[in-house]
Amino acid sequence: MKNRIERSTLPVIKVLETGATATSNVSSGAFVPVVMVATDAHPSVAELIRAHAHISGGDCQSSWARPPLNKGLIYLTLQFERPSDFGFHLAFDLPGQAGAVDQVMRAKSLYLQHGSSGRGLEYHIDEPRILIEAPADNFSDIWDDMFLRAAAKIARREGASYLESRSKARELIDQWRNFFDGHSDATGAENPSPDE
Amino acid sequence: MRRRRPLLDSYRGTHPAGDRTDTVGHRLGPSNFRWDTCGPITKLPAQSILAQPPIRYDADMEALEWWLRSEPAIKVSSVAVLVALVSLGFAISSFITGRQALGLSRQQEERRLARLQIEYSKAYWSASDVGRAYVFDITVQNRSDSPNAVARAELWINYTLNKQQMRVVVPNVTSASEWAMKLPQAVGARDTIGGILEFIVPDEFLRSRVVRNFELELTDTFGVKRTVSAIHVPEKVATSEE
């Protein structure tokens, strides 16, 4: 199938910090990544989160994308239809936020909330957030290769040689995925309180 | 409309135009008169000029004579031109008929497309336990020949916050009123239904927001959306009967 390239006019919102939270009533207690953006710079996003708090339900279409000239970013395009017709690109930094992207891919969902740069989820745990479903059926194969490259880059930064970096990257990915999958299985529905 | 001039069979023989002059000697007749084939100009009294029958110049006769005298190739060509002109007339006539048929087909197709027409007679809001209840009293018409249904109703609220325009949609809630329209609601072919649609907007939600207008959007079975806009939605005033 021929790939279609479209120029998007949606605003790009940079992801400042990421985290993860697990509750019993969402995904059976599995970890769901939390993506924090500067909503004070984007009042439409703040209003979207606020509207969700008052108006139940909503529709959102999501798709993953890569900017053609920047391999250090990956976009998650969110096009909301309800409660507000508004769309934007969430820009994840690679390889720094590759782990969060992998979590979103595996959880097929994410929380979106306000945050600030340099301050983790523990500082914004009481902020209102919205749960967004983001399936990545067509992108997961591409992402596996991208995640391997990103992890190899991290391994090289930590001193591994080019040849070693591929094997270390695989180990890193396995550890990362096993940690979250194992933790999700362990918690299950027995941990009703938010746990980050 | 062009008047056909009477045909004179003898204007060349008995009444050559070149023989006619007026009382002061000015020449009468067609401009293509050949003086070399006629006699000298003679002055005639005014009464005798008036007594002569009027000279008519018949271009059609000349054209016919020219055509009869012309070469066979020219005759064939002129017949071809004539046939082409007749064909052009038929083509134009067919074009007009085709356009009329297309218009009729489009009208019939429009009647098959079950598009709903929405009108609201009144809209108001009243305070409830959970917020403002916006109520729209509407009628939905289906003028087409196909049955349809109102599948979903939503209220879009356009408001401004810090000079920035926002747009939020509120889903429909089933009202307890006996006139409430319970969705999905079928609308038969060439039928009209009426009822009220209610939307609950929490008080907190619109606090310090300037509402510009409301848009009631109905989605039919085919996914076609129809919108009716309401700028002013007043608060319901309780009457003495209520």
Coordinates of C-alpha atoms in Angstrom, one line a residue, chain B residues 104-227:
Chain B
L104 CA -35.6 16.5 -13.5
S105 CA -33.3 13.7 -12.6
R106 CA -31.6 15.8 -9.9
Q107 CA -34.9 16.7 -8.5
Q108 CA -35.9 13.1 -8.3
E109 CA -32.5 12.2 -6.7
E110 CA -33.0 15.0 -4.2
R111 CA -36.3 13.5 -3.2
R112 CA -34.7 10.1 -2.7
L113 CA -32.0 11.6 -0.4
A114 CA -33.6 11.6 3.0
R115 CA -32.3 14.8 4.4
L116 CA -33.9 16.2 7.5
Q117 CA -35.0 19.8 7.9
I118 CA -34.8 21.1 11.4
E119 CA -36.7 24.1 12.8
Y120 CA -36.8 25.1 16.4
S121 CA -39.8 27.1 17.7
K122 CA -38.4 28.1 21.0
A123 CA -35.4 27.6 23.2
Y124 CA -34.8 28.3 26.8
W125 CA -32.8 27.3 29.8
S126 CA -33.9 26.5 33.4
A127 CA -31.9 25.8 36.5
S128 CA -31.7 22.2 37.6
D129 CA -29.9 20.3 40.3
V130 CA -26.9 19.5 38.1
G131 CA -26.7 22.8 36.2
R132 CA -28.5 24.6 33.5
A133 CA -31.0 22.6 31.4
Y134 CA -31.1 23.9 27.9
V135 CA -34.3 22.9 26.2
F136 CA -35.0 23.2 22.5
D137 CA -38.5 22.7 21.1
I138 CA -37.9 21.4 17.6
T139 CA -39.7 20.0 14.6
V140 CA -37.9 17.6 12.2
Q141 CA -39.2 17.3 8.6
N142 CA -38.4 14.5 6.2
R143 CA -39.4 15.8 2.8
S144 CA -37.9 12.9 0.9
D145 CA -39.4 9.7 -0.2
S146 CA -37.2 7.6 2.0
P147 CA -37.6 7.0 5.7
N148 CA -35.0 8.4 8.1
A149 CA -34.3 8.8 11.8
V150 CA -32.7 11.2 14.2
A151 CA -29.8 9.2 15.5
R152 CA -28.0 11.7 17.7
A153 CA -28.5 15.3 19.0
E154 CA -25.7 17.4 20.3
L155 CA -25.5 21.0 21.5
W156 CA -22.4 22.9 20.5
I157 CA -21.6 25.8 22.7
N158 CA -19.3 28.5 21.1
Y159 CA -17.8 30.7 23.8
T160 CA -14.8 32.9 24.3
L161 CA -12.2 32.6 27.1
N162 CA -9.5 35.3 27.3
K163 CA -10.5 36.5 23.8
Q164 CA -9.9 33.0 22.5
Q165 CA -12.7 31.2 20.8
M166 CA -13.6 27.7 22.2
R167 CA -16.1 25.1 21.1
V168 CA -17.5 22.4 23.3
V169 CA -20.3 19.9 22.6
V170 CA -22.8 18.7 25.1
P171 CA -24.7 15.4 24.6
N172 CA -28.4 15.1 24.7
V173 CA -30.1 13.8 27.9
T174 CA -33.5 12.2 27.9
S175 CA -35.9 14.6 29.4
A176 CA -38.7 13.5 31.8
S177 CA -41.2 15.6 29.9
E178 CA -43.9 13.9 28.0
W179 CA -42.9 15.9 24.9
A180 CA -39.4 14.7 25.1
M181 CA -37.9 13.4 21.9
K182 CA -36.4 10.0 22.7
L183 CA -33.4 9.3 20.4
P184 CA -33.1 7.5 18.1
Q185 CA -36.4 8.8 16.7
A186 CA -37.7 7.5 13.4
V187 CA -39.0 10.0 10.9
G188 CA -41.1 8.4 8.1
A189 CA -41.0 9.4 4.5
R190 CA -42.7 12.8 4.0
D191 CA -43.3 13.0 7.7
T192 CA -42.7 15.6 10.4
I193 CA -42.1 14.9 14.1
G194 CA -41.8 17.3 17.0
G195 CA -40.6 17.3 20.5
I196 CA -38.1 18.8 23.0
L197 CA -34.4 18.1 23.3
E198 CA -32.7 18.7 26.6
F199 CA -29.0 19.3 27.3
I200 CA -27.5 19.7 30.8
V201 CA -24.6 22.1 31.1
P202 CA -22.9 22.2 34.6
D203 CA -22.9 25.6 36.2
E204 CA -19.2 25.4 36.8
F205 CA -18.5 24.8 33.2
L206 CA -19.7 28.1 31.8
R207 CA -18.5 30.2 34.7
S208 CA -16.6 33.3 33.5
R209 CA -17.2 32.2 29.9
V210 CA -18.9 34.5 27.4
V211 CA -21.2 32.3 25.3
R212 CA -21.4 33.5 21.7
N213 CA -24.1 31.2 20.4
F214 CA -25.5 27.6 20.6
E215 CA -25.7 25.2 17.7
L216 CA -28.1 22.3 17.8
E217 CA -26.7 19.5 15.6
L218 CA -28.8 16.5 14.6
T219 CA -27.2 13.5 13.0
D220 CA -29.5 11.2 10.9
T221 CA -29.2 7.6 10.1
F222 CA -27.0 8.3 7.0
G223 CA -24.5 10.3 9.1
V224 CA -25.7 13.6 7.6
K225 CA -25.6 16.4 10.1
R226 CA -28.0 19.3 10.2
T227 CA -27.4 22.3 12.4

